[in-house]
Amino acid sequence: MMHPDMDKLLELQRHDDTIGEFHRERVDLPTRIAAIDQELAADERALRELEEEVARLDRERRQIEADIAEAADKIQKTRTRVSEVHNTREYNAVLKELSSAEKRNREREEAVIEIMEETELLRQQRAEREQIHGQKRHDLGEERSELARALKALDGRLSKARAERDEISKHIDTRILRQYDFMAGRGMTPVVSLINDKHCAKCHLSIPPRIFNSLIAGDQVQQCPSCRRILYLDNSVIEAAQAAAVEAKAKAEADRRALDEAIAASKAREDEAAADDEKAAER
């Protein structure tokens, strides 16, 4: 049978494997939650940027409209001046000024129209994005809640697994446990390695007969001479080896008895022959 601590070591290793998997999930879940938060935040920033652009265009439009109104007032005053001009040179200068002012105002009016069209397009884009973002916020919100629930449940399972590990550790020899924890702390997993066909399953070194026989006897915890991992044999191998040993012992005893019987029979024949010789001599 196995060394008394070996079953506990294997159970401890199974718990450590489970705890390791929980830790990996524990890292992954917050990362996924953070990715959702970042995606939603990016969408909200994009919406705010659209709002800010619409607000900027509105301010620009209002400023241009104010400039148009101010220019229109000046144009009206310039038109009034036309009737007051008394020479051709001044008249032409005023007309040129009027034409230039009217052209600039038409350009402003065209700019207002362009801004209004661009603003309307941006508002439509924002409405569409808001609708998409609203659905995404709903879907990702549900996913985030599910991940948060999974994280909470995982923390519970992790806490339970750690408590169970602590309980298992109490039933393992302190020296062996210290050796196991040292190797596990150095990342030498699995710490406990199976022997396959008399070879360490981890480093594939051939296990010396002395160590192999000790594991069959179950009298000591043994380490691989190469990788230093704690070794164990499957119970079926131990049972088969022990059965073979019992069979070999029984055969040896049977052979010894047969030899003893053969020796006894030979001696009996010798004694009988000696007795016959003695009788013949007496005659």
Coordinates of C-alpha atoms in Angstrom, one line a residue:
M1 CA 0.0 0.0 0.0
M2 CA 1.0 3.7 -0.4
H3 CA 2.8 5.6 2.3
P4 CA 0.1 7.0 4.7
D5 CA 0.8 10.6 3.7
M6 CA 0.6 9.9 -0.1
D7 CA -3.1 9.9 -0.4
K8 CA -3.3 13.2 1.4
L9 CA -0.5 14.7 -0.7
L10 CA -2.4 13.7 -3.9
E11 CA -5.6 15.2 -2.4
L12 CA -3.6 18.3 -1.5
Q13 CA -2.3 18.6 -5.1
R14 CA -5.8 18.2 -6.5
H15 CA -6.9 21.1 -4.3
D16 CA -3.9 23.2 -5.4
D17 CA -4.7 22.5 -9.1
T18 CA -8.3 23.7 -8.4
I19 CA -7.1 26.7 -6.5
G20 CA -4.7 27.6 -9.4
E21 CA -7.6 27.3 -11.9
F22 CA -9.7 29.6 -9.6
H23 CA -6.9 32.1 -9.5
R24 CA -6.7 32.2 -13.3
E25 CA -10.4 32.7 -13.5
R26 CA -10.1 35.3 -10.7
V27 CA -7.7 37.3 -12.9
D28 CA -9.7 36.8 -16.1
L29 CA -13.1 37.9 -14.8
P30 CA -12.1 41.4 -13.5
T31 CA -10.3 41.9 -16.8
R32 CA -13.4 41.1 -18.8
I33 CA -15.5 43.4 -16.5
A34 CA -12.9 46.2 -17.1
A35 CA -13.1 45.6 -20.8
I36 CA -16.8 46.1 -20.7
D37 CA -16.5 49.3 -18.7
Q38 CA -13.9 50.6 -21.1
E39 CA -16.0 49.9 -24.1
L40 CA -19.0 51.6 -22.6
A41 CA -16.9 54.6 -21.6
A42 CA -15.5 54.8 -25.1
D43 CA -19.0 54.9 -26.5
E44 CA -20.0 57.6 -24.0
R45 CA -17.0 59.7 -24.9
A46 CA -17.9 59.4 -28.6
L47 CA -21.4 60.6 -27.8
R48 CA -20.1 63.5 -25.7
E49 CA -17.7 64.5 -28.5
L50 CA -20.7 64.6 -30.9
E51 CA -22.6 66.7 -28.5
E52 CA -19.7 69.0 -28.1
E53 CA -19.3 69.3 -31.9
V54 CA -23.0 70.1 -32.3
A55 CA -22.7 72.7 -29.5
R56 CA -19.6 74.2 -31.2
L57 CA -21.4 74.4 -34.5
D58 CA -24.4 76.0 -32.9
R59 CA -22.2 78.7 -31.3
E60 CA -20.5 79.2 -34.7
R61 CA -23.8 79.5 -36.4
R62 CA -25.2 82.0 -33.9
Q63 CA -22.0 84.1 -34.2
I64 CA -22.3 84.1 -38.0
E65 CA -26.0 85.0 -37.8
A66 CA -25.1 87.9 -35.5
D67 CA -22.4 88.9 -38.0
I68 CA -25.0 88.7 -40.8
A69 CA -27.4 90.9 -38.9
E70 CA -24.7 93.4 -38.1
A71 CA -23.5 93.4 -41.7
A72 CA -27.1 93.8 -43.0
D73 CA -27.5 96.9 -40.9
K74 CA -24.3 98.3 -42.3
I75 CA -25.4 97.4 -45.9
Q76 CA -28.6 99.3 -45.3
K77 CA -26.7 102.3 -44.2
T78 CA -24.4 102.0 -47.2
R79 CA -27.4 101.9 -49.5
T80 CA -28.6 105.1 -47.9
R81 CA -25.3 106.7 -48.5
V82 CA -25.6 105.9 -52.3
S83 CA -28.3 108.5 -52.7
E84 CA -26.2 111.1 -50.9
V85 CA -23.1 110.7 -53.1
H86 CA -22.4 113.7 -55.4
N87 CA -19.6 112.6 -57.6
T88 CA -18.9 109.5 -59.8
R89 CA -15.7 108.4 -58.1
E90 CA -17.3 108.3 -54.6
Y91 CA -20.4 106.8 -56.1
N92 CA -18.4 103.9 -57.6
A93 CA -16.5 103.4 -54.4
V94 CA -19.7 103.2 -52.3
L95 CA -21.2 100.7 -54.9
K96 CA -18.0 98.6 -54.6
E97 CA -18.2 98.6 -50.9
L98 CA -21.8 97.7 -51.0
S99 CA -21.2 94.9 -53.5
S100 CA -18.3 93.5 -51.3
A101 CA -20.4 93.7 -48.2
E102 CA -23.4 91.9 -49.8
K103 CA -21.0 89.2 -51.2
R104 CA -19.6 88.6 -47.7
N105 CA -23.1 88.3 -46.3
R106 CA -24.1 85.9 -48.9
E107 CA -21.0 83.8 -48.1
R108 CA -22.0 84.0 -44.4
E109 CA -25.6 82.9 -45.2
E110 CA -24.2 79.9 -47.2
A111 CA -21.9 79.1 -44.3
V112 CA -24.9 79.1 -42.0
I113 CA -26.8 76.7 -44.3
E114 CA -23.7 74.4 -44.4
I115 CA -23.4 74.5 -40.7
M116 CA -27.1 73.7 -40.2
E117 CA -26.8 70.8 -42.6
E118 CA -23.7 69.5 -40.8
T119 CA -25.4 70.0 -37.5
E120 CA -28.5 68.1 -38.6
L121 CA -26.3 65.2 -39.9
L122 CA -24.4 65.1 -36.5
R123 CA -27.7 65.1 -34.6
Q124 CA -28.9 62.2 -36.7
Q125 CA -25.6 60.3 -36.1
R126 CA -25.9 61.0 -32.4
A127 CA -29.4 59.7 -32.3
E128 CA -28.4 56.5 -34.1
R129 CA -25.4 56.0 -31.9
E130 CA -27.4 56.7 -28.8
Q131 CA -29.9 54.0 -29.9
I132 CA -27.1 51.5 -30.6
H133 CA -25.3 52.5 -27.4
G134 CA -28.5 52.1 -25.4
Q135 CA -28.9 48.6 -26.6
K136 CA -25.2 47.8 -26.0
R137 CA -25.4 49.4 -22.6
H138 CA -28.3 47.1 -21.8
D139 CA -26.6 43.9 -23.2
L140 CA -23.2 44.7 -21.7
G141 CA -24.8 45.7 -18.5
E142 CA -26.4 42.2 -18.2
E143 CA -23.1 40.6 -19.1
R144 CA -21.3 42.7 -16.6
S145 CA -23.8 41.7 -13.9
E146 CA -23.4 38.1 -14.8
L147 CA -19.6 38.3 -14.6
A148 CA -19.9 40.1 -11.2
R149 CA -22.1 37.3 -9.9
A150 CA -19.6 34.7 -11.3
L151 CA -16.8 36.6 -9.6
K152 CA -18.6 36.6 -6.3
A153 CA -19.4 32.9 -6.6
L154 CA -15.8 32.2 -7.6
D155 CA -14.5 34.0 -4.5
G156 CA -16.8 31.8 -2.4
R157 CA -15.4 28.6 -4.0
L158 CA -11.9 29.8 -3.7
S159 CA -12.3 30.5 0.0
K160 CA -13.9 27.0 0.5
A161 CA -11.0 25.3 -1.4
R162 CA -8.4 27.2 0.7
A163 CA -10.1 26.1 3.9
E164 CA -10.3 22.5 2.7
R165 CA -6.6 22.7 1.7
D166 CA -5.7 23.9 5.2
E167 CA -7.7 21.0 6.7
I168 CA -5.9 18.5 4.5
S169 CA -2.5 20.0 5.5
K170 CA -3.2 19.3 9.1
H171 CA -3.0 15.5 8.5
I172 CA 0.3 15.5 6.6
D173 CA 3.7 15.1 8.3
T174 CA 5.2 18.5 8.8
R175 CA 8.5 17.7 7.2
I176 CA 6.8 16.3 4.1
L177 CA 4.3 19.2 3.9
R178 CA 7.2 21.7 4.1
Q179 CA 9.0 19.9 1.3
Y180 CA 5.8 19.9 -0.8
D181 CA 5.1 23.6 -0.2
F182 CA 8.7 24.5 -1.0
M183 CA 8.6 22.9 -4.4
A184 CA 5.1 24.2 -5.1
G185 CA 6.3 27.7 -4.2
R186 CA 9.0 27.3 -6.9
G187 CA 6.5 26.5 -9.5
M188 CA 7.5 22.8 -9.7
T189 CA 4.0 21.6 -10.5
P190 CA 2.9 18.9 -10.3
V191 CA 4.9 18.3 -7.2
V192 CA 3.8 14.7 -6.9
S193 CA 4.7 12.7 -10.0
L194 CA 3.4 9.3 -11.0
I195 CA 5.8 6.5 -12.0
N196 CA 5.0 5.1 -15.4
D197 CA 6.7 1.9 -16.4
K198 CA 9.4 2.6 -13.7
H199 CA 10.0 6.1 -15.1
C200 CA 9.2 9.5 -13.5
A201 CA 6.2 10.8 -15.5
K202 CA 7.5 14.4 -15.4
C203 CA 11.3 14.1 -16.2
H204 CA 11.2 10.5 -17.6
L205 CA 14.2 9.4 -15.5
S206 CA 14.4 5.6 -14.9
I207 CA 13.7 5.1 -11.2
P208 CA 16.3 3.0 -9.3
P209 CA 15.1 -0.4 -7.9
R210 CA 15.8 0.7 -4.3
I211 CA 13.4 3.7 -4.6
F212 CA 10.8 1.6 -6.6
N213 CA 10.8 -1.2 -4.0
S214 CA 10.5 1.4 -1.2
L215 CA 7.4 2.8 -2.8
I216 CA 5.9 -0.7 -3.2
A217 CA 6.6 -1.3 0.5
G218 CA 5.1 2.2 1.3
D219 CA 7.6 2.7 4.1
Q220 CA 9.0 6.1 3.0
V221 CA 8.2 9.1 0.9
Q222 CA 10.6 9.1 -2.0
Q223 CA 11.8 11.8 -4.5
C224 CA 12.9 11.5 -8.1
P225 CA 16.7 11.6 -8.1
S226 CA 16.6 14.0 -11.1
C227 CA 13.7 16.5 -10.8
R228 CA 13.3 16.0 -7.0
R229 CA 9.5 15.6 -7.3
I230 CA 7.7 13.4 -4.8
L231 CA 7.0 10.0 -6.4
Y232 CA 4.1 7.7 -6.1
L233 CA 2.9 4.5 -7.7
D234 CA -0.6 3.7 -8.7
N235 CA -2.3 1.4 -6.2
S236 CA -2.8 -1.2 -9.0
V237 CA 0.9 -1.4 -9.6
I238 CA 1.6 -1.7 -5.9
E239 CA -1.0 -4.4 -5.5
A240 CA 0.3 -6.3 -8.6
A241 CA 3.9 -6.1 -7.3
Q242 CA 2.9 -7.2 -3.8
A243 CA 0.8 -10.1 -5.3
A244 CA 3.8 -11.1 -7.4
A245 CA 6.0 -11.0 -4.3
V246 CA 3.6 -13.2 -2.4
E247 CA 3.4 -15.6 -5.3
A248 CA 7.2 -15.7 -5.5
K249 CA 7.5 -16.3 -1.8
A250 CA 4.9 -19.1 -2.0
K251 CA 6.8 -20.6 -4.9
A252 CA 10.1 -20.4 -3.1
E253 CA 8.6 -22.1 0.0
A254 CA 7.1 -24.8 -2.2
D255 CA 10.4 -25.3 -3.9
R256 CA 12.1 -25.5 -0.5
R257 CA 9.6 -28.1 0.7
A258 CA 10.1 -30.1 -2.4
L259 CA 13.8 -30.0 -2.0
D260 CA 13.5 -31.0 1.7
E261 CA 11.3 -33.9 0.7
A262 CA 13.7 -34.9 -2.0
I263 CA 16.6 -34.8 0.4
A264 CA 14.6 -36.8 3.0
A265 CA 13.6 -39.4 0.4
S266 CA 17.2 -39.7 -0.8
K267 CA 18.4 -40.1 2.8
A268 CA 15.7 -42.8 3.4
R269 CA 16.9 -44.7 0.4
E270 CA 20.5 -44.5 1.5
D271 CA 19.5 -45.7 5.0
E272 CA 17.5 -48.6 3.5
A273 CA 20.4 -49.5 1.3
A274 CA 22.8 -49.4 4.2
A275 CA 20.5 -51.6 6.3
D276 CA 20.3 -54.2 3.4
D277 CA 24.1 -54.2 3.1
E278 CA 24.4 -54.8 6.9
K279 CA 21.9 -57.8 6.8
A280 CA 23.8 -59.3 3.8
A281 CA 27.1 -59.0 5.7
E282 CA 25.6 -60.8 8.7
R283 CA 24.5 -63.8 6.6

